[in-house]
N, CA and C atoms as an extended XYZ file, in Angstrom:
522
Properties=species:S:1:pos:R:3:atomname:S:1:resname:S:1:resid:I:1 pbc="F F F"
N         0.902       -1.152        0.049 N   MET     1
C         0.119        0.088       -0.167 CA  MET     1
C         1.034        1.643        0.138 C   MET     1
N         1.803        1.124        0.682 N   SER     2
C         2.988        2.480        0.774 CA  SER     2
C         3.410        2.599       -0.646 C   SER     2
N         3.756        1.514       -1.358 N   LYS     3
C         4.311        1.792       -2.649 CA  LYS     3
C         3.368        2.258       -3.709 C   LYS     3
N         2.375        1.967       -3.610 N   LYS     4
C         1.113        2.515       -4.508 CA  LYS     4
C         0.685        3.807       -4.018 C   LYS     4
N         0.637        4.270       -2.757 N   PHE     5
C         0.649        5.639       -2.162 CA  PHE     5
C         1.741        6.396       -3.043 C   PHE     5
N         3.040        5.907       -2.667 N   TRP     6
C         4.284        7.022       -3.242 CA  TRP     6
C         4.150        7.096       -4.832 C   TRP     6
N         3.660        6.050       -5.422 N   SER     7
C         3.547        6.101       -6.809 CA  SER     7
C         2.474        7.104       -7.275 C   SER     7
N         1.336        7.030       -6.689 N   ASN     8
C         0.327        8.152       -7.145 CA  ASN     8
C         0.927        9.464       -6.427 C   ASN     8
N         1.629        9.517       -5.398 N   ILE     9
C         2.157       11.013       -5.303 CA  ILE     9
C         2.986       11.533       -6.372 C   ILE     9
N         4.057       10.646       -7.021 N   PHE    10
C         5.016       10.896       -7.896 CA  PHE    10
C         4.328       11.084       -9.008 C   PHE    10
N         3.122       10.391       -9.629 N   LEU    11
C         2.664       10.737      -10.850 CA  LEU    11
C         1.835       12.199      -10.764 C   LEU    11
N         0.800       12.199       -9.374 N   ALA    12
C         0.360       13.510       -9.393 CA  ALA    12
C         1.265       14.624       -9.797 C   ALA    12
N         2.550       14.651       -8.835 N   LEU    13
C         3.537       15.718       -8.958 CA  LEU    13
C         4.234       15.683      -10.451 C   LEU    13
N         4.404       14.614      -11.124 N   GLY    14
C         4.644       14.644      -12.608 CA  GLY    14
C         3.809       15.201      -13.437 C   GLY    14
N         2.466       15.057      -13.222 N   VAL    15
C         1.451       15.714      -14.222 CA  VAL    15
C         1.359       17.122      -13.825 C   VAL    15
N         1.374       17.690      -12.619 N   PHE    16
C         1.605       19.141      -12.023 CA  PHE    16
C         2.424       19.852      -12.653 C   PHE    16
N         3.865       19.134      -12.643 N   LEU    17
C         4.757       20.103      -12.984 CA  LEU    17
C         4.982       20.056      -14.619 C   LEU    17
N         4.314       19.005      -15.023 N   ALA    18
C         4.090       18.950      -16.546 CA  ALA    18
C         3.393       20.392      -16.995 C   ALA    18
N         1.962       20.290      -16.441 N   PHE    19
C         1.080       21.424      -16.554 CA  PHE    19
C         1.893       22.713      -16.369 C   PHE    19
N         2.326       22.923      -15.185 N   ALA    20
C         3.029       24.050      -14.991 CA  ALA    20
C         3.942       24.452      -15.766 C   ALA    20
N         4.869       23.691      -16.209 N   GLY    21
C         6.076       24.196      -17.221 CA  GLY    21
C         4.982       24.597      -18.558 C   GLY    21
N         4.095       24.144      -18.968 N   VAL    22
C         3.613       24.611      -20.111 CA  VAL    22
C         2.960       26.244      -19.862 C   VAL    22
N         2.223       26.328      -18.619 N   ALA    23
C         1.846       27.308      -18.190 CA  ALA    23
C         2.906       28.654      -18.201 C   ALA    23
N         4.118       28.095      -17.591 N   THR    24
C         5.186       29.055      -17.437 CA  THR    24
C         5.632       29.447      -19.068 C   THR    24
N         5.708       28.739      -19.790 N   ILE    25
C         6.097       28.766      -21.396 CA  ILE    25
C         5.076       29.836      -21.706 C   ILE    25
N         3.817       29.578      -21.630 N   SER    26
C         2.918       30.606      -22.326 CA  SER    26
C         2.822       32.050      -21.501 C   SER    26
N         3.141       31.850      -20.292 N   VAL    27
C         3.193       33.343      -19.905 CA  VAL    27
C         4.224       34.331      -20.100 C   VAL    27
N         5.407       33.262      -20.098 N   SER    28
C         6.897       33.909      -20.884 CA  SER    28
C         6.569       34.236      -22.162 C   SER    28
N         6.121       33.670      -22.829 N   ALA    29
C         5.915       34.173      -24.330 CA  ALA    29
C         5.072       35.318      -24.389 C   ALA    29
N         4.000       35.173      -23.554 N   ASP    30
C         2.920       36.438      -23.692 CA  ASP    30
C         3.697       37.715      -22.983 C   ASP    30
N         4.451       37.676      -22.074 N   SER    31
C         5.045       38.778      -21.573 CA  SER    31
C         5.866       39.530      -22.291 C   SER    31
N         7.017       38.789      -23.011 N   SER    32
C         8.217       39.262      -23.837 CA  SER    32
C         7.087       39.859      -25.034 C   SER    32
N         6.055       39.262      -25.754 N   ALA    33
C         5.463       39.900      -26.593 CA  ALA    33
C         5.001       41.264      -26.385 C   ALA    33
N         4.714       41.563      -25.275 N   THR    34
C         3.860       42.551      -24.564 CA  THR    34
C         5.072       43.796      -24.740 C   THR    34
N         6.253       43.383      -23.758 N   ILE    35
C         7.225       44.076      -23.881 CA  ILE    35
C         7.949       44.740      -25.045 C   ILE    35
N         7.863       43.793      -26.273 N   GLU    36
C         8.276       43.908      -27.399 CA  GLU    36
C         7.556       44.995      -28.339 C   GLU    36
N         6.059       44.635      -27.823 N   SER    37
C         5.474       45.881      -28.639 CA  SER    37
C         5.207       47.350      -27.969 C   SER    37
N         5.726       47.382      -26.699 N   ASN    38
C         5.718       48.615      -26.148 CA  ASN    38
C         6.914       49.252      -26.539 C   ASN    38
N         7.993       48.642      -26.553 N   THR    39
C         8.952       49.127      -26.965 CA  THR    39
C         9.231       49.492      -28.295 C   THR    39
N         8.593       49.179      -29.502 N   SER    40
C         8.471       49.226      -30.841 CA  SER    40
C         7.772       50.790      -31.113 C   SER    40
N         6.761       51.190      -30.012 N   SER    41
C         5.855       52.233      -30.365 CA  SER    41
C         6.798       53.456      -29.930 C   SER    41
N         6.899       54.410      -30.713 N   LYS    42
C         7.499       55.713      -30.428 CA  LYS    42
C         6.634       56.818      -29.531 C   LYS    42
N         7.055       57.252      -28.742 N   ILE    43
C         6.640       58.231      -27.678 CA  ILE    43
C         6.641       59.625      -28.375 C   ILE    43
N         5.491       60.214      -28.454 N   ILE    44
C         5.751       61.591      -28.973 CA  ILE    44
C         5.397       62.646      -28.037 C   ILE    44
N         6.379       63.583      -27.991 N   ASP    45
C         6.250       64.655      -26.909 CA  ASP    45
C         5.277       65.907      -27.318 C   ASP    45
N         4.994       66.572      -26.555 N   GLY    46
C         4.302       67.784      -26.821 CA  GLY    46
C         4.770       68.590      -27.870 C   GLY    46
N         6.021       69.016      -27.950 N   ALA    47
C         6.760       69.941      -28.712 CA  ALA    47
C         6.435       68.945      -30.472 C   ALA    47
N         6.572       67.658      -30.391 N   THR    48
C         6.158       67.234      -31.765 CA  THR    48
C         4.846       66.858      -32.076 C   THR    48
N         4.175       66.896      -31.342 N   TYR    49
C         2.784       66.922      -31.299 CA  TYR    49
C         2.275       68.319      -32.221 C   TYR    49
N         2.986       69.475      -31.325 N   GLU    50
C         2.525       70.815      -32.213 CA  GLU    50
C         2.901       71.009      -33.404 C   GLU    50
N         4.110       70.276      -33.822 N   GLU    51
C         4.778       70.258      -35.028 CA  GLU    51
C         3.913       69.576      -36.039 C   GLU    51
N         3.374       68.454      -35.524 N   ASN    52
C         2.592       67.348      -36.298 CA  ASN    52
C         1.368       68.143      -36.771 C   ASN    52
N         0.658       68.934      -36.138 N   ILE    53
C        -0.565       69.659      -36.030 CA  ILE    53
C        -0.446       71.040      -36.674 C   ILE    53
N         0.726       71.232      -37.048 N   LYS    54
C         0.736       72.508      -37.822 CA  LYS    54
C         0.179       72.561      -39.096 C   LYS    54
N        -0.857       73.536      -39.071 N   GLY    55
C        -1.617       73.716      -40.520 CA  GLY    55
C        -2.815       73.639      -39.946 C   GLY    55
N        -3.535       73.104      -38.819 N   VAL    56
C        -4.776       73.268      -38.418 CA  VAL    56
C        -5.013       74.736      -38.100 C   VAL    56
N        -6.416       75.057      -37.870 N   ILE    57
C        -6.787       76.520      -37.722 CA  ILE    57
C        -7.257       76.392      -36.238 C   ILE    57
N        -6.603       77.076      -35.294 N   PRO    58
C        -7.259       76.967      -34.114 CA  PRO    58
C        -8.295       77.879      -33.881 C   PRO    58
N        -9.466       77.472      -33.104 N   ILE    59
C       -10.489       78.066      -32.970 CA  ILE    59
C       -11.459       77.670      -31.480 C   ILE    59
N       -11.940       78.931      -31.054 N   THR    60
C       -12.417       78.791      -29.703 CA  THR    60
C       -13.651       78.003      -29.761 C   THR    60
N       -14.076       77.594      -28.489 N   LEU    61
C       -15.571       76.944      -28.577 CA  LEU    61
C       -16.436       77.835      -28.878 C   LEU    61
N       -16.468       79.091      -28.716 N   THR    62
C       -17.333       79.948      -29.184 CA  THR    62
C       -17.662       79.974      -30.894 C   THR    62
N       -16.513       80.164      -31.295 N   GLN    63
C       -16.502       79.963      -32.876 CA  GLN    63
C       -16.835       78.658      -33.345 C   GLN    63
N       -16.538       77.495      -32.532 N   TYR    64
C       -17.116       76.199      -33.130 CA  TYR    64
C       -18.579       76.384      -33.159 C   TYR    64
N       -19.029       76.695      -31.947 N   LEU    65
C       -20.538       76.966      -31.964 CA  LEU    65
C       -21.475       77.614      -32.749 C   LEU    65
N       -20.536       78.780      -33.377 N   HIS    66
C       -21.132       79.690      -34.011 CA  HIS    66
C       -21.209       78.995      -35.492 C   HIS    66
N       -20.087       78.508      -35.845 N   LYS    67
C       -20.009       77.948      -37.215 CA  LYS    67
C       -21.256       76.507      -37.268 C   LYS    67
N       -21.293       75.809      -36.044 N   ALA    68
C       -22.702       74.944      -36.275 CA  ALA    68
C       -23.774       75.538      -36.110 C   ALA    68
N       -24.087       76.878      -35.324 N   GLN    69
C       -25.129       77.330      -35.461 CA  GLN    69
C       -25.910       77.862      -36.455 C   GLN    69
N       -24.685       78.226      -37.558 N   THR    70
C       -25.205       79.133      -38.680 CA  THR    70
C       -25.209       78.029      -39.982 C   THR    70
N       -25.039       76.564      -39.411 N   GLY    71
C       -25.047       75.475      -40.559 CA  GLY    71
C       -23.804       75.552      -41.427 C   GLY    71
N       -22.703       75.989      -40.830 N   GLU    72
C       -21.504       75.761      -41.925 CA  GLU    72
C       -21.222       74.348      -41.775 C   GLU    72
N       -20.432       74.175      -42.891 N   LYS    73
C       -19.985       72.586      -42.938 CA  LYS    73
C       -18.307       72.565      -42.965 C   LYS    73
N       -18.000       71.922      -41.908 N   PHE    74
C       -16.656       72.411      -41.560 CA  PHE    74
C       -15.825       71.150      -40.884 C   PHE    74
N       -14.568       70.748      -41.017 N   ILE    75
C       -13.795       69.715      -40.201 CA  ILE    75
C       -13.232       70.255      -39.159 C   ILE    75
N       -13.540       69.637      -38.061 N   VAL    76
C       -12.881       69.864      -36.860 CA  VAL    76
C       -11.969       68.787      -36.131 C   VAL    76
N       -10.827       68.988      -35.608 N   PHE    77
C        -9.913       68.213      -34.923 CA  PHE    77
C       -10.058       68.730      -33.477 C   PHE    77
N       -10.525       67.503      -32.680 N   VAL    78
C       -10.724       68.041      -31.236 CA  VAL    78
C        -9.555       67.288      -30.489 C   VAL    78
N        -8.453       67.795      -30.018 N   GLY    79
C        -7.562       67.380      -29.190 CA  GLY    79
C        -7.070       68.079      -28.159 C   GLY    79
N        -5.617       67.354      -27.426 N   PHE    80
C        -4.985       68.661      -26.772 CA  PHE    80
C        -3.688       67.971      -26.402 C   PHE    80
N        -2.570       68.632      -26.177 N   LYS    81
C        -1.320       68.441      -26.332 CA  LYS    81
C        -0.961       67.429      -25.260 C   LYS    81
N        -1.514       67.319      -23.975 N   GLU    82
C        -1.410       66.755      -23.172 CA  GLU    82
C        -1.841       65.291      -23.175 C   GLU    82
N        -2.552       65.150      -24.161 N   CYS    83
C        -3.305       63.698      -24.279 CA  CYS    83
C        -2.438       62.962      -25.127 C   CYS    83
N        -2.227       61.768      -24.497 N   VAL    84
C        -1.136       60.733      -25.023 CA  VAL    84
C        -1.728       60.175      -26.209 C   VAL    84
N        -3.173       59.978      -26.472 N   HIS    85
C        -3.753       59.366      -27.788 CA  HIS    85
C        -3.750       60.157      -28.816 C   HIS    85
N        -3.692       61.763      -28.368 N   CYS    86
C        -3.810       62.709      -29.278 CA  CYS    86
C        -2.318       62.730      -29.996 C   CYS    86
N        -1.240       62.723      -29.063 N   ARG    87
C        -0.157       62.772      -29.685 CA  ARG    87
C         0.400       61.706      -30.348 C   ARG    87
N        -0.192       60.352      -30.193 N   LYS    88
C         0.051       59.045      -30.743 CA  LYS    88
C        -0.320       59.247      -32.253 C   LYS    88
N        -1.627       59.655      -32.546 N   PHE    89
C        -2.440       60.061      -33.602 CA  PHE    89
C        -1.647       61.282      -34.380 C   PHE    89
N        -0.956       62.161      -33.982 N   SER    90
C        -0.698       63.392      -34.586 CA  SER    90
C         0.363       63.113      -35.676 C   SER    90
N         1.070       62.053      -35.984 N   PRO    91
C         1.466       61.914      -37.190 CA  PRO    91
C         0.558       61.642      -38.355 C   PRO    91
N        -0.491       60.698      -37.979 N   VAL    92
C        -1.590       60.546      -39.084 CA  VAL    92
C        -2.283       62.206      -39.326 C   VAL    92
N        -2.261       62.663      -38.648 N   MET    93
C        -2.967       63.976      -38.947 CA  MET    93
C        -1.821       65.089      -39.331 C   MET    93
N        -0.646       64.830      -39.394 N   LYS    94
C         0.206       65.432      -40.255 CA  LYS    94
C         0.144       65.374      -41.855 C   LYS    94
N         0.059       64.043      -41.853 N   GLN    95
C         0.003       63.463      -43.495 CA  GLN    95
C        -1.286       63.812      -43.798 C   GLN    95
N        -2.178       63.775      -43.370 N   TYR    96
C        -3.772       64.202      -43.928 CA  TYR    96
C        -3.564       65.786      -43.766 C   TYR    96
N        -3.012       66.437      -43.041 N   LEU    97
C        -2.964       68.090      -43.406 CA  LEU    97
C        -2.284       68.501      -44.757 C   LEU    97
N        -1.242       67.464      -45.069 N   GLN    98
C        -0.350       67.744      -46.299 CA  GLN    98
C        -0.948       67.366      -47.562 C   GLN    98
N        -2.280       66.759      -47.511 N   GLN    99
C        -3.118       66.457      -48.538 CA  GLN    99
C        -4.404       67.041      -48.658 C   GLN    99
N        -4.889       67.574      -47.531 N   SER   100
C        -6.100       68.231      -47.334 CA  SER   100
C        -6.735       69.296      -48.089 C   SER   100
N        -7.874       69.067      -48.646 N   GLN   101
C        -8.632       70.197      -49.451 CA  GLN   101
C        -9.169       71.096      -48.984 C   GLN   101
N        -9.769       70.942      -47.380 N   HIS   102
C       -10.479       71.718      -46.758 CA  HIS   102
C        -9.561       72.028      -45.646 C   HIS   102
N        -9.895       73.278      -44.956 N   PRO   103
C        -9.289       73.821      -43.717 CA  PRO   103
C       -10.052       72.925      -42.477 C   PRO   103
N        -8.970       72.483      -41.776 N   ILE   104
C        -9.222       71.545      -40.461 CA  ILE   104
C        -8.998       72.562      -39.329 C   ILE   104
N       -10.035       72.726      -38.790 N   TYR   105
C       -10.303       73.470      -37.549 CA  TYR   105
C       -10.014       72.725      -36.436 C   TYR   105
N        -9.190       73.316      -35.245 N   TYR   106
C        -8.781       72.875      -33.920 CA  TYR   106
C        -9.311       72.904      -32.821 C   TYR   106
N       -10.147       72.549      -32.173 N   LEU   107
C       -10.325       72.606      -30.779 CA  LEU   107
C        -9.637       72.250      -29.656 C   LEU   107
N        -9.045       73.043      -29.082 N   ASP   108
C        -8.400       72.575      -27.850 CA  ASP   108
C        -9.110       72.065      -26.487 C   ASP   108
N        -8.933       70.833      -26.140 N   TYR   109
C        -9.965       70.237      -25.260 CA  TYR   109
C        -9.338       70.047      -23.963 C   TYR   109
N        -7.817       70.677      -24.087 N   GLY   110
C        -7.420       70.664      -22.670 CA  GLY   110
C        -7.799       71.522      -21.730 C   GLY   110
N        -6.836       71.063      -20.400 N   ASN   111
C        -7.414       71.903      -19.412 CA  ASN   111
C        -7.066       73.539      -19.441 C   ASN   111
N        -6.269       73.807      -20.610 N   ASN   112
C        -5.960       75.267      -20.547 CA  ASN   112
C        -6.575       75.737      -22.029 C   ASN   112
N        -7.360       74.910      -22.727 N   GLY   113
C        -7.947       75.311      -23.676 CA  GLY   113
C        -9.226       75.820      -23.853 C   GLY   113
N       -10.142       75.709      -24.885 N   SER   114
C       -11.296       76.596      -24.970 CA  SER   114
C       -12.247       76.043      -23.963 C   SER   114
N       -12.221       74.877      -23.622 N   PHE   115
C       -13.249       74.481      -22.555 CA  PHE   115
C       -13.180       75.018      -21.105 C   PHE   115
N       -12.142       75.337      -20.750 N   SER   116
C       -11.690       76.105      -19.523 CA  SER   116
C       -12.284       77.314      -19.303 C   SER   116
N       -12.884       77.959      -20.087 N   MET   117
C       -13.372       79.400      -20.030 CA  MET   117
C       -14.710       79.137      -20.231 C   MET   117
N       -15.084       77.880      -20.610 N   ALA   118
C       -16.514       77.894      -21.334 CA  ALA   118
C       -17.513       77.792      -20.122 C   ALA   118
N       -18.839       78.152      -20.614 N   SER   119
C       -20.008       77.985      -19.515 CA  SER   119
C       -20.530       76.612      -19.946 C   SER   119
N       -21.335       76.444      -18.810 N   GLN   120
C       -21.811       75.119      -18.958 CA  GLN   120
C       -22.906       75.005      -20.161 C   GLN   120
N       -23.311       76.000      -20.752 N   LYS   121
C       -24.352       76.034      -21.676 CA  LYS   121
C       -23.660       75.824      -22.936 C   LYS   121
N       -22.294       76.228      -22.807 N   GLN   122
C       -21.587       76.312      -24.264 CA  GLN   122
C       -21.142       74.765      -24.507 C   GLN   122
N       -20.602       74.127      -23.221 N   ILE   123
C       -20.008       72.454      -23.241 CA  ILE   123
C       -21.298       71.522      -23.434 C   ILE   123
N       -22.574       71.892      -22.999 N   THR   124
C       -24.042       71.268      -23.522 CA  THR   124
C       -24.053       71.567      -24.726 C   THR   124
N       -24.231       72.591      -25.290 N   ASP   125
C       -24.097       73.060      -26.792 CA  ASP   125
C       -23.178       72.162      -27.796 C   ASP   125
N       -21.831       72.188      -27.086 N   PHE   126
C       -20.781       71.361      -27.975 CA  PHE   126
C       -21.388       69.797      -28.127 C   PHE   126
N       -21.647       69.306      -27.071 N   TYR   127
C       -21.938       67.646      -26.735 CA  TYR   127
C       -23.350       67.687      -27.669 C   TYR   127
N       -24.079       68.572      -27.745 N   SER   128
C       -25.551       68.279      -28.528 CA  SER   128
C       -24.962       68.357      -29.799 C   SER   128
N       -23.899       68.724      -30.569 N   THR   129
C       -23.625       68.748      -31.914 CA  THR   129
C       -23.271       67.279      -32.334 C   THR   129
N       -22.918       66.209      -31.303 N   PHE   130
C       -22.923       65.017      -31.437 CA  PHE   130
C       -24.227       64.252      -31.198 C   PHE   130
N       -25.072       64.403      -31.855 N   ALA   131
C       -26.591       63.934      -31.759 CA  ALA   131
C       -26.386       62.213      -32.298 C   ALA   131
N       -27.197       61.581      -31.715 N   ALA   132
C       -27.375       60.126      -32.205 CA  ALA   132
C       -27.683       60.201      -33.717 C   ALA   132
N       -26.645       59.030      -34.098 N   PRO   133
C       -25.948       57.954      -33.560 CA  PRO   133
C       -24.263       58.582      -33.263 C   PRO   133
N       -24.034       59.563      -33.648 N   MET   134
C       -22.922       59.940      -33.258 CA  MET   134
C       -22.705       60.565      -32.032 C   MET   134
N       -21.488       60.163      -30.993 N   SER   135
C       -21.530       60.523      -29.840 CA  SER   135
C       -20.088       60.736      -29.711 C   SER   135
N       -19.814       61.928      -28.850 N   PHE   136
C       -18.410       62.325      -28.529 CA  PHE   136
C       -18.012       61.330      -27.677 C   PHE   136
N       -16.718       60.659      -28.122 N   MET   137
C       -16.385       59.681      -27.374 CA  MET   137
C       -14.912       59.781      -26.904 C   MET   137
N       -14.362       61.139      -26.837 N   GLY   138
C       -12.842       61.202      -26.167 CA  GLY   138
C       -12.087       62.041      -27.481 C   GLY   138
N       -11.030       61.989      -27.004 N   THR   139
C        -9.966       62.719      -28.059 CA  THR   139
C        -8.793       61.531      -28.412 C   THR   139
N        -8.394       61.682      -29.317 N   PRO   140
C        -8.611       62.465      -30.520 CA  PRO   140
C       -10.013       62.343      -31.386 C   PRO   140
N       -10.522       63.226      -31.865 N   THR   141
C       -11.729       63.152      -32.676 CA  THR   141
C       -11.756       64.209      -34.015 C   THR   141
N       -11.836       63.384      -34.699 N   VAL   142
C       -11.926       64.313      -36.339 CA  VAL   142
C       -13.364       64.004      -36.679 C   VAL   142
N       -14.026       65.492      -37.046 N   ALA   143
C       -15.542       65.359      -37.242 CA  ALA   143
C       -16.029       65.982      -38.404 C   ALA   143
N       -16.890       65.783      -39.211 N   LEU   144
C       -17.390       66.706      -40.033 CA  LEU   144
C       -18.757       67.165      -39.826 C   LEU   144
N       -18.786       68.510      -39.659 N   LEU   145
C       -20.268       68.888      -39.235 CA  LEU   145
C       -20.688       69.565      -40.570 C   LEU   145
N       -22.121       69.551      -40.397 N   ASP   146
C       -22.845       69.779      -41.780 CA  ASP   146
C       -24.443       70.074      -40.979 C   ASP   146
N       -24.814       71.562      -41.045 N   ASN   147
C       -26.142       72.111      -40.543 CA  ASN   147
C       -26.107       71.800      -39.355 C   ASN   147
N       -25.024       71.953      -38.261 N   GLY   148
C       -25.151       72.004      -36.929 CA  GLY   148
C       -24.836       70.747      -36.165 C   GLY   148
N       -24.881       69.752      -37.187 N   LYS   149
C       -24.657       68.269      -36.411 CA  LYS   149
C       -23.205       67.508      -37.164 C   LYS   149
N       -22.680       66.690      -36.234 N   VAL   150
C       -21.841       65.942      -36.903 CA  VAL   150
C       -22.461       64.829      -37.948 C   VAL   150
N       -21.801       64.734      -38.966 N   VAL   151
C       -22.295       63.950      -40.003 CA  VAL   151
C       -21.149       62.723      -40.291 C   VAL   151
N       -20.025       62.907      -40.017 N   SER   152
C       -19.322       61.726      -40.057 CA  SER   152
C       -18.076       62.308      -39.131 C   SER   152
N       -17.614       60.948      -38.607 N   MET   153
C       -16.170       61.193      -37.575 CA  MET   153
C       -15.491       60.039      -37.526 C   MET   153
N       -14.516       60.131      -36.696 N   THR   154
C       -13.476       59.289      -36.378 CA  THR   154
C       -12.851       59.647      -35.137 C   THR   154
N       -12.725       58.460      -34.350 N   ALA   155
C       -12.385       58.821      -32.915 CA  ALA   155
C       -10.849       57.831      -32.271 C   ALA   155
N       -10.039       58.064      -31.878 N   GLY   156
C        -9.006       57.550      -31.154 CA  GLY   156
C        -7.853       57.315      -31.812 C   GLY   156
N        -6.768       56.774      -30.930 N   ASP   157
C        -5.665       56.977      -31.647 CA  ASP   157
C        -5.284       55.841      -32.719 C   ASP   157
N        -5.978       55.121      -33.054 N   ASP   158
C        -5.919       54.030      -34.161 CA  ASP   158
C        -6.763       54.473      -35.593 C   ASP   158
N        -6.993       55.797      -35.550 N   THR   159
C        -7.613       56.217      -36.751 CA  THR   159
C        -6.584       56.293      -37.669 C   THR   159
N        -6.864       55.808      -38.955 N   THR   160
C        -5.916       55.772      -40.254 CA  THR   160
C        -6.118       56.953      -41.154 C   THR   160
N        -5.034       57.164      -42.023 N   LEU   161
C        -5.107       58.210      -43.057 CA  LEU   161
C        -6.493       57.880      -43.852 C   LEU   161
N        -6.749       56.713      -44.160 N   SER   162
C        -7.971       56.336      -44.777 CA  SER   162
C        -9.083       56.719      -44.210 C   SER   162
N        -9.332       56.909      -42.856 N   ASP   163
C       -10.407       57.374      -42.176 CA  ASP   163
C       -10.577       58.456      -42.462 C   ASP   163
N        -9.438       59.700      -42.385 N   LEU   164
C        -9.651       60.663      -42.372 CA  LEU   164
C        -9.942       61.370      -43.989 C   LEU   164
N        -9.277       60.197      -44.849 N   GLN   165
C        -9.644       60.516      -46.229 CA  GLN   165
C       -11.293       60.321      -46.498 C   GLN   165
N       -12.016       59.325      -45.657 N   GLN   166
C       -13.235       59.089      -45.619 CA  GLN   166
C       -14.141       60.606      -45.216 C   GLN   166
N       -13.532       60.824      -44.390 N   ILE   167
C       -14.266       62.408      -43.806 CA  ILE   167
C       -14.292       63.321      -45.090 C   ILE   167
N       -13.153       63.573      -45.655 N   THR   168
C       -12.957       64.481      -47.032 CA  THR   168
C       -13.906       63.914      -48.094 C   THR   168
N       -14.044       62.743      -48.310 N   ALA   169
C       -15.234       62.255      -49.382 CA  ALA   169
C       -16.151       62.446      -48.955 C   ALA   169
N       -16.544       62.414      -47.512 N   ASP   170
C       -18.273       62.644      -47.013 CA  ASP   170
C       -18.587       64.173      -47.201 C   ASP   170
N       -17.144       64.971      -46.897 N   TYR   171
C       -17.341       66.482      -47.368 CA  TYR   171
C       -17.882       66.806      -48.511 C   TYR   171
N       -16.983       66.138      -49.530 N   ASN   172
C       -17.406       66.502      -50.915 CA  ASN   172
C       -18.605       65.897      -51.306 C   ASN   172
N       -19.256       64.967      -50.788 N   ASN   173
C       -20.666       64.343      -51.052 CA  ASN   173
C       -21.695       64.958      -50.513 C   ASN   173
N       -21.482       65.890      -49.379 N   GLN   174
C       -22.553       66.436      -48.638 CA  GLN   174
C       -23.478       67.603      -49.461 C   GLN   174
């Protein structure tokens, strides 16, 4: 009985170690892949962000709301320098600005931007331009407004040049 008992213990220990070794290999592979992808992405600082978006036309929240309320058709980039996602997206905006046929307005969403001095009504009016099914999802956002409402938009640091070109196509077809 003692021999059988120890055989079962060694068998269980062997099975456990076999599975533990597989799990360790799997976890090791996953963590090294994460480290590899994090080191391959370039961090963009605030000065580079500003250089990348050179060519946008800064507007205040009041000017944005006036354009929306008068029914003007325009493209707006909502972002801010301190936003990591905006900085990551900025090289794509740089490419877009080099080929854009239309002015791209820039609404600074940061703590020192247009929203810092805005009234609650202005902020509410801003969000109301993003009526269903379009909703403001954060920065960076590039949106086409027409007749006071967002009619086409893209958001997030994974926005591609193709996404922005679609906004231009929508602008031309409105």
